[in-house]
CSV table of C-alpha atoms in Angstrom, one decimal:
chain,number,residue,atom,x,y,z
A,168,UNK,CA,122.0,-63.4,193.5
A,169,UNK,CA,124.9,-60.9,192.5
A,170,UNK,CA,124.4,-57.1,193.1
A,171,UNK,CA,126.1,-54.1,192.8
A,172,UNK,CA,125.9,-49.9,192.0
A,173,UNK,CA,126.5,-48.2,189.7
A,174,UNK,CA,125.3,-45.5,187.4
A,175,UNK,CA,122.6,-45.1,184.7
A,176,UNK,CA,122.0,-42.8,181.5
A,177,UNK,CA,118.5,-43.0,179.8
A,178,UNK,CA,120.2,-41.5,176.7
A,179,UNK,CA,117.5,-38.8,176.4
A,180,UNK,CA,119.1,-36.8,178.9
A,181,UNK,CA,122.4,-35.6,180.5
A,182,UNK,CA,121.1,-36.9,183.8
A,183,UNK,CA,122.7,-39.6,186.1
A,184,UNK,CA,120.8,-41.7,188.2
A,185,UNK,CA,122.1,-44.0,190.9
A,186,UNK,CA,121.2,-47.3,190.6
A,187,UNK,CA,121.5,-50.9,191.7
A,188,UNK,CA,122.8,-53.4,189.4
A,189,UNK,CA,121.6,-57.3,189.7
A,190,UNK,CA,122.8,-59.9,187.6
A,191,UNK,CA,119.8,-62.3,187.0
A,192,UNK,CA,119.9,-65.7,185.4
A,193,UNK,CA,119.6,-64.3,181.8
A,194,UNK,CA,120.7,-60.4,182.2
A,195,UNK,CA,121.3,-57.5,184.2
A,196,UNK,CA,118.6,-55.7,186.0
A,197,UNK,CA,119.0,-52.0,186.9
A,198,UNK,CA,116.9,-50.4,189.4
A,199,UNK,CA,116.7,-47.3,191.1
A,200,UNK,CA,119.0,-47.2,194.3
A,201,UNK,CA,116.3,-45.7,196.8
A,202,UNK,CA,114.4,-48.6,198.5
A,203,UNK,CA,111.5,-49.9,196.8
A,204,UNK,CA,112.9,-48.4,193.2
A,205,UNK,CA,111.6,-49.1,190.1
A,206,UNK,CA,112.7,-50.9,187.3
A,207,UNK,CA,114.6,-48.9,184.9
A,208,UNK,CA,116.0,-51.5,182.3
A,209,UNK,CA,116.5,-55.2,181.5
A,210,UNK,CA,119.3,-55.9,179.3
A,211,UNK,CA,119.9,-59.6,178.2
A,212,UNK,CA,123.3,-60.5,178.5
A,213,UNK,CA,123.9,-61.7,174.9
A,214,UNK,CA,123.0,-57.7,173.8
A,215,UNK,CA,125.2,-56.3,175.9
A,216,UNK,CA,128.1,-54.1,174.2
A,217,UNK,CA,130.8,-52.1,175.8
A,218,UNK,CA,130.1,-48.4,175.1
A,219,UNK,CA,134.2,-47.7,174.6
A,220,UNK,CA,137.5,-49.4,175.4
A,221,UNK,CA,138.2,-51.3,178.5
A,222,UNK,CA,141.7,-52.2,179.6
A,223,UNK,CA,140.4,-54.7,182.2
A,224,UNK,CA,140.2,-52.5,185.4
A,225,UNK,CA,138.2,-49.3,186.6
A,226,UNK,CA,134.4,-48.9,185.8
A,227,UNK,CA,133.0,-50.8,182.7
A,228,UNK,CA,130.8,-48.6,180.8
A,229,UNK,CA,128.0,-51.0,178.8
A,230,UNK,CA,124.6,-50.7,176.7
A,231,UNK,CA,122.2,-53.1,175.1
A,232,UNK,CA,122.6,-53.5,171.5
A,233,UNK,CA,119.9,-50.9,169.6
A,234,UNK,CA,119.3,-49.1,172.8
A,235,UNK,CA,120.5,-45.5,173.6
A,236,UNK,CA,120.6,-45.6,177.5
A,237,UNK,CA,124.3,-46.5,179.2
A,238,UNK,CA,125.1,-48.1,182.5
A,239,UNK,CA,128.2,-47.4,184.3
A,240,UNK,CA,129.3,-50.4,186.6
A,241,UNK,CA,132.0,-49.8,189.3
A,242,UNK,CA,132.2,-53.0,191.7
A,243,UNK,CA,135.2,-55.5,190.9
A,244,UNK,CA,133.3,-58.3,191.5
A,245,UNK,CA,130.3,-57.3,189.8
A,246,UNK,CA,132.4,-56.7,186.5
A,247,UNK,CA,134.3,-60.1,186.9
A,248,UNK,CA,130.9,-61.5,187.0
A,249,UNK,CA,129.0,-59.8,184.1
A,250,UNK,CA,132.5,-60.4,182.0
A,251,UNK,CA,132.1,-64.2,182.6
A,252,UNK,CA,128.3,-64.1,181.3
A,253,UNK,CA,128.6,-61.8,178.5
A,254,UNK,CA,132.1,-63.0,177.3
A,255,UNK,CA,132.2,-60.3,174.5
A,256,UNK,CA,132.5,-57.4,177.3
A,257,UNK,CA,135.9,-59.1,178.4
A,258,UNK,CA,137.4,-59.4,174.6
A,259,UNK,CA,140.6,-57.2,173.6
A,260,UNK,CA,139.3,-56.4,170.2
A,261,UNK,CA,140.8,-52.9,169.2
A,262,UNK,CA,138.7,-50.2,168.3
A,263,UNK,CA,140.3,-50.2,165.1
A,264,UNK,CA,139.6,-54.0,164.2
A,265,UNK,CA,136.1,-53.7,165.3
A,266,UNK,CA,135.8,-50.8,163.1
A,267,UNK,CA,137.1,-52.8,160.1
A,268,UNK,CA,135.4,-55.9,160.4
A,269,UNK,CA,132.0,-53.4,160.3
A,270,UNK,CA,133.1,-51.8,157.5
A,271,UNK,CA,134.1,-54.8,155.4
A,272,UNK,CA,131.0,-56.3,156.0
A,273,UNK,CA,128.7,-53.2,155.1
A,274,UNK,CA,131.1,-52.9,152.0
A,275,UNK,CA,130.1,-56.6,150.6
A,276,UNK,CA,126.6,-55.8,151.8
A,277,UNK,CA,126.3,-52.4,149.7
A,278,UNK,CA,128.0,-54.6,146.8
A,279,UNK,CA,125.1,-57.4,147.1
A,280,UNK,CA,122.5,-54.8,147.4
A,281,UNK,CA,123.9,-53.2,144.1
A,282,UNK,CA,124.0,-56.2,142.1
A,283,UNK,CA,120.4,-57.6,143.1
A,284,UNK,CA,118.8,-54.3,142.7
A,285,UNK,CA,120.3,-54.1,139.2
A,286,UNK,CA,119.3,-57.7,138.5
A,287,UNK,CA,115.8,-57.9,140.1
A,288,UNK,CA,114.8,-54.1,141.1
A,289,UNK,CA,114.5,-52.8,144.4
A,290,UNK,CA,111.1,-53.9,145.5
A,291,UNK,CA,112.4,-57.6,145.2
A,292,UNK,CA,115.6,-57.2,146.7
A,293,UNK,CA,113.6,-55.1,149.8
A,294,UNK,CA,111.3,-58.6,150.1
A,295,UNK,CA,114.1,-61.0,150.1
A,296,UNK,CA,115.9,-58.7,152.9
A,297,UNK,CA,113.3,-58.6,155.0
A,298,UNK,CA,112.9,-62.3,154.9
A,299,UNK,CA,116.3,-62.7,156.7
A,300,UNK,CA,115.8,-59.7,159.0
A,301,UNK,CA,116.1,-61.4,162.7
A,302,UNK,CA,113.2,-61.7,164.4
A,303,UNK,CA,114.4,-60.1,167.3
A,304,UNK,CA,115.8,-56.8,165.7
A,305,UNK,CA,112.7,-56.1,163.7
A,306,UNK,CA,110.5,-56.7,166.8
A,307,UNK,CA,112.4,-54.0,169.0
A,308,UNK,CA,112.8,-52.0,165.7
A,309,UNK,CA,108.9,-52.0,165.5
A,310,UNK,CA,108.6,-51.0,169.2
A,311,UNK,CA,110.6,-48.2,168.9
A,312,UNK,CA,108.3,-46.7,165.6
A,313,UNK,CA,105.3,-47.0,167.9
A,314,UNK,CA,105.3,-43.5,169.2
A,315,UNK,CA,106.5,-41.5,166.5
A,316,UNK,CA,104.2,-43.2,163.9
A,317,UNK,CA,101.3,-42.5,166.5
A,318,UNK,CA,102.0,-38.7,166.9
A,319,UNK,CA,101.9,-38.3,163.0
A,320,UNK,CA,98.7,-40.2,162.6
A,321,UNK,CA,97.6,-37.8,165.6
A,322,UNK,CA,98.4,-34.5,163.6
A,323,UNK,CA,96.8,-36.0,160.4
A,324,UNK,CA,93.7,-36.7,162.6
A,325,UNK,CA,93.5,-33.2,164.0
A,326,UNK,CA,94.8,-33.8,167.6
A,327,UNK,CA,97.4,-32.7,169.4
A,328,UNK,CA,98.0,-35.7,171.1
A,329,UNK,CA,96.4,-39.6,171.4
A,330,UNK,CA,96.3,-42.1,174.0
A,331,UNK,CA,96.3,-45.7,174.1
A,332,UNK,CA,92.8,-47.3,174.9
A,333,UNK,CA,92.7,-49.3,178.2
A,334,UNK,CA,89.5,-50.2,180.1
A,335,UNK,CA,90.1,-53.7,181.3
A,336,UNK,CA,87.2,-55.6,179.6
A,337,UNK,CA,87.7,-54.1,176.1
A,338,UNK,CA,91.8,-55.1,176.4
A,339,UNK,CA,90.5,-58.8,177.5
A,340,UNK,CA,88.3,-58.8,174.1
A,341,UNK,CA,90.9,-58.0,172.3
A,342,UNK,CA,93.5,-60.0,173.5
A,343,UNK,CA,91.2,-62.9,173.0
A,344,UNK,CA,90.7,-62.0,169.6
A,345,UNK,CA,94.5,-62.0,169.1
A,346,UNK,CA,95.1,-65.0,171.0
A,347,UNK,CA,92.6,-67.0,168.8
A,348,UNK,CA,94.2,-65.5,165.5
A,349,UNK,CA,97.9,-65.6,166.6
A,350,UNK,CA,99.6,-69.1,165.2
A,351,UNK,CA,101.4,-71.1,167.8
A,352,UNK,CA,104.8,-71.4,167.8
A,353,UNK,CA,105.4,-68.3,165.5
A,354,UNK,CA,108.6,-66.2,166.1
A,355,UNK,CA,106.0,-63.3,165.9
A,356,UNK,CA,104.2,-61.9,169.4
A,357,UNK,CA,101.6,-59.6,168.2
A,358,UNK,CA,101.0,-56.4,170.3
A,359,UNK,CA,97.5,-54.9,169.6
A,360,UNK,CA,96.2,-51.7,171.0
A,361,UNK,CA,93.1,-49.0,170.3
A,362,UNK,CA,94.0,-45.5,170.2
A,363,UNK,CA,91.6,-43.1,170.7
A,364,UNK,CA,92.1,-41.5,166.9
A,365,UNK,CA,88.6,-41.2,165.1
A,366,UNK,CA,90.1,-42.0,161.7
A,367,UNK,CA,89.0,-45.6,160.4
A,368,UNK,CA,92.2,-47.0,160.2
A,369,UNK,CA,94.2,-50.1,161.3
A,370,UNK,CA,97.9,-50.3,160.5
A,371,UNK,CA,100.7,-53.1,161.3
A,372,UNK,CA,104.6,-52.0,162.2
A,373,UNK,CA,107.6,-54.2,161.7
A,374,UNK,CA,107.8,-57.2,164.4
A,375,UNK,CA,103.9,-57.6,165.5
A,376,UNK,CA,102.6,-54.3,166.4
A,377,UNK,CA,99.6,-53.5,165.2
A,378,UNK,CA,97.3,-50.6,166.0
A,379,UNK,CA,93.7,-49.9,165.5
A,380,UNK,CA,92.0,-46.7,165.8
A,381,UNK,CA,89.1,-45.9,167.9
A,382,UNK,CA,87.0,-44.7,164.6
A,383,UNK,CA,87.4,-47.9,162.7
A,384,UNK,CA,86.2,-49.7,166.1
A,385,UNK,CA,83.3,-47.3,166.4
A,386,UNK,CA,82.5,-48.0,162.5
A,387,UNK,CA,82.7,-52.0,162.8
A,388,UNK,CA,78.9,-53.6,163.0
A,389,UNK,CA,80.1,-57.0,164.6
A,390,UNK,CA,83.4,-58.7,166.3
A,391,UNK,CA,83.8,-60.8,162.9
A,392,UNK,CA,84.7,-57.6,160.9
A,393,UNK,CA,87.2,-56.4,163.7
A,394,UNK,CA,88.7,-60.0,163.7
A,395,UNK,CA,88.9,-59.8,159.9
A,396,UNK,CA,91.0,-56.5,159.6
A,397,UNK,CA,93.2,-57.7,162.5
A,398,UNK,CA,93.7,-61.0,160.6
A,399,UNK,CA,94.6,-58.8,157.5
A,400,UNK,CA,97.1,-57.0,159.3
A,401,UNK,CA,98.6,-59.8,160.9
A,402,UNK,CA,99.0,-61.0,157.4
A,403,UNK,CA,101.0,-57.8,156.5
A,404,UNK,CA,103.1,-58.8,159.6
A,405,UNK,CA,103.7,-62.4,158.9
A,406,UNK,CA,104.5,-61.6,155.3
A,407,UNK,CA,106.9,-58.9,156.8
A,408,UNK,CA,105.6,-56.3,154.3
A,409,UNK,CA,106.3,-53.2,156.5
A,410,UNK,CA,110.0,-54.3,157.0
A,411,UNK,CA,110.1,-54.5,153.1
A,412,UNK,CA,108.5,-51.2,152.7
A,413,UNK,CA,110.9,-49.9,155.0
A,414,UNK,CA,113.9,-51.2,153.3
A,415,UNK,CA,112.5,-50.1,150.0
A,416,UNK,CA,112.1,-46.5,151.1
A,417,UNK,CA,115.2,-46.1,153.0
A,418,UNK,CA,117.6,-48.2,150.8
A,419,UNK,CA,121.1,-48.4,152.0
A,420,UNK,CA,120.5,-45.9,155.0
A,421,UNK,CA,118.2,-49.0,156.3
A,422,UNK,CA,121.2,-51.4,155.9
A,423,UNK,CA,123.7,-48.9,157.5
A,424,UNK,CA,121.2,-48.8,160.6
A,425,UNK,CA,120.8,-52.5,160.8
A,426,UNK,CA,124.5,-53.7,160.3
A,427,UNK,CA,125.9,-50.9,162.8
A,428,UNK,CA,122.8,-51.5,165.4
A,429,UNK,CA,121.7,-48.0,165.0
A,430,UNK,CA,118.2,-47.3,165.8
A,431,UNK,CA,118.6,-43.5,166.5
A,432,UNK,CA,116.1,-40.6,166.3
A,433,UNK,CA,117.1,-40.0,162.1
A,434,UNK,CA,116.8,-43.4,161.5
A,435,UNK,CA,113.5,-44.0,163.2
A,436,UNK,CA,112.4,-40.9,162.0
A,437,UNK,CA,112.9,-41.9,158.5
A,438,UNK,CA,111.3,-45.3,159.0
A,439,UNK,CA,108.2,-43.8,160.7
A,440,UNK,CA,107.7,-41.4,157.4
A,441,UNK,CA,107.8,-44.3,155.2
A,442,UNK,CA,105.2,-45.9,157.1
A,443,UNK,CA,102.9,-43.0,157.6
A,444,UNK,CA,102.6,-42.5,153.8
A,445,UNK,CA,102.5,-46.3,153.0
A,446,UNK,CA,101.1,-47.8,150.0
A,447,UNK,CA,101.4,-51.7,150.0
A,448,UNK,CA,101.7,-53.1,146.6
A,449,UNK,CA,99.0,-55.1,144.9
A,450,UNK,CA,100.9,-58.1,145.6
A,451,UNK,CA,101.5,-57.6,149.1
A,452,UNK,CA,97.8,-56.8,149.8
A,453,UNK,CA,96.8,-59.9,148.1
A,454,UNK,CA,99.2,-61.9,150.3
A,455,UNK,CA,98.0,-60.5,153.6
A,456,UNK,CA,94.3,-61.2,152.5
A,457,UNK,CA,95.2,-64.9,151.7
A,458,UNK,CA,96.9,-65.0,155.0
A,459,UNK,CA,94.2,-63.5,157.0
A,460,UNK,CA,91.7,-65.8,155.1
A,461,UNK,CA,94.0,-68.9,156.5
A,462,UNK,CA,94.1,-67.3,160.2
A,463,UNK,CA,90.0,-66.8,160.5
A,464,UNK,CA,89.8,-70.1,159.3
A,465,UNK,CA,91.9,-72.2,161.7
A,466,UNK,CA,90.8,-69.8,164.3
A,467,UNK,CA,87.4,-70.9,163.8
A,468,UNK,CA,86.4,-67.1,162.8
A,469,UNK,CA,83.8,-66.1,160.2
A,470,UNK,CA,85.5,-65.2,156.8
A,471,UNK,CA,83.0,-62.6,155.7
A,472,UNK,CA,83.7,-60.1,158.4
A,473,UNK,CA,86.7,-58.4,156.7
A,474,UNK,CA,84.7,-58.0,153.2
A,475,UNK,CA,81.7,-56.6,155.0
A,476,UNK,CA,83.3,-54.0,156.6
A,477,UNK,CA,85.0,-52.5,153.5
A,478,UNK,CA,82.0,-52.8,151.8
A,479,UNK,CA,79.7,-51.4,154.3
A,480,UNK,CA,81.9,-48.5,154.5
A,481,UNK,CA,82.3,-47.8,150.7
A,482,UNK,CA,78.7,-48.0,150.5
A,483,UNK,CA,78.2,-45.4,153.6
A,484,UNK,CA,80.4,-43.2,152.4
A,485,UNK,CA,80.6,-43.4,148.8
A,486,UNK,CA,84.6,-43.7,149.0
A,487,UNK,CA,87.2,-45.8,150.5
A,488,UNK,CA,88.0,-45.5,153.9
A,489,UNK,CA,91.0,-43.6,155.4
A,490,UNK,CA,92.6,-47.7,155.8
A,491,UNK,CA,91.8,-48.4,152.1
A,492,UNK,CA,92.8,-44.7,150.9
A,493,UNK,CA,96.1,-45.1,152.3
A,494,UNK,CA,96.3,-48.2,150.7
A,495,UNK,CA,95.2,-47.0,147.2
A,496,UNK,CA,96.6,-50.1,145.3
A,497,UNK,CA,94.3,-53.0,147.2
A,498,UNK,CA,92.2,-55.3,145.6
A,499,UNK,CA,88.8,-54.4,144.7
A,500,UNK,CA,85.9,-55.0,147.5
A,501,UNK,CA,84.2,-56.9,145.3
A,502,UNK,CA,87.2,-59.3,144.5
A,503,UNK,CA,87.5,-59.5,148.3
A,504,UNK,CA,84.1,-60.4,149.2
A,505,UNK,CA,83.8,-63.0,146.5
A,506,UNK,CA,87.6,-64.5,147.7
A,507,UNK,CA,85.9,-64.5,151.6
A,508,UNK,CA,82.6,-66.1,150.3
A,509,UNK,CA,84.4,-68.8,148.8
A,510,UNK,CA,86.5,-69.7,151.8
A,511,UNK,CA,83.7,-68.7,154.3
A,512,UNK,CA,82.4,-71.6,156.3
A,513,UNK,CA,78.4,-71.0,157.2
A,514,UNK,CA,77.1,-71.1,160.9
A,515,UNK,CA,80.2,-70.0,162.7
A,516,UNK,CA,79.7,-68.3,166.1
A,517,UNK,CA,80.7,-64.8,166.3
A,518,UNK,CA,84.2,-64.1,167.2
A,519,UNK,CA,83.0,-62.7,170.8
A,520,UNK,CA,79.7,-62.9,172.6
A,521,UNK,CA,77.7,-59.6,172.9
A,522,UNK,CA,79.3,-58.9,176.4
A,523,UNK,CA,82.9,-59.1,175.2
A,524,UNK,CA,81.9,-57.2,172.0
A,525,UNK,CA,80.5,-54.6,174.0
A,526,UNK,CA,83.2,-54.4,176.3
A,527,UNK,CA,85.6,-53.9,173.4
A,528,UNK,CA,83.4,-51.3,171.8
A,529,UNK,CA,83.8,-49.3,175.2
A,530,UNK,CA,87.4,-49.8,175.4
A,531,UNK,CA,88.2,-46.2,175.4
A,532,UNK,CA,86.4,-45.3,178.2
A,533,UNK,CA,89.9,-45.5,180.0
A,534,UNK,CA,92.8,-44.1,178.5
A,535,UNK,CA,96.7,-44.1,179.0
A,536,UNK,CA,99.0,-41.8,177.7
A,537,UNK,CA,101.5,-43.4,175.0
A,538,UNK,CA,104.5,-42.2,176.6
A,539,UNK,CA,103.9,-42.2,180.4
A,540,UNK,CA,107.2,-40.3,181.0
């Protein structure tokens, strides 16, 4: 194992941290320098980029793709081993040629955007581009959106702050439903969490991030209803509807960010605003419904839960619940129930047993801040 020292800048402040740098099998591990120091970052070799030009001697300044943090490595032995494992760090590419290649690629992409948009319209183009966005980039981008989107929803809910619900039994119950619904071998890795918001809502972010508000959990009458809502949100993720919506909302700004590897605060803020005000097209909602029924059927879960939940909420409030008001073009509850009944299998066991369901309903007895720092 190759180790050395360095300096770490988190990208959020000017503070410098002395760190220990360890070259592991797949990437660079950065820890605080003091004994027992906590892990600050792990960057895979394939994601490493130089911050500036490097003449082949002296300190090497690096970052990870789509990250703002910086690492300065000074040990010649560590630098040599690092360049051997991440070969692009040692490349003698000039700043001008690197910039020229990027702008040439961006120009070609913009021309393609214009041609496709003129021919098919922006929504069709957004759907096509979303399908070719790399899964890894989409997952990293989605993770950066969670906090700003949650804070915005908290303000809409009249709350000053928001926290994840983390009671262990409830987390295990939610993970069990997620595991059963997730497709084996899928490139998507779902991260499903409950937050302490009163709104009756659930939403999916790009790359597999799914959030369920405590208000929706309290309103649900059975684990099958939660499974149905979760399957529907998974359907949006699998069809990459949120990513397409961001592409449609940001247009060329998204392409600039993706091509140049920029996931800065302005880019993230713009994407977050798109998601908070999102209203999926009817076709997207129908696709999510169909995929949800497929996931439920494969998992051996009732397909009536989703329709039951929305119908009961409409009957109770006399209006669409928040999750449907946000999705204003959603297919009618009557159509959804009819479709679910046609696909339902009788006498299926509940998605969770009574004890697991009780633990899930009380998941907010323990909470953790969304941003521990």
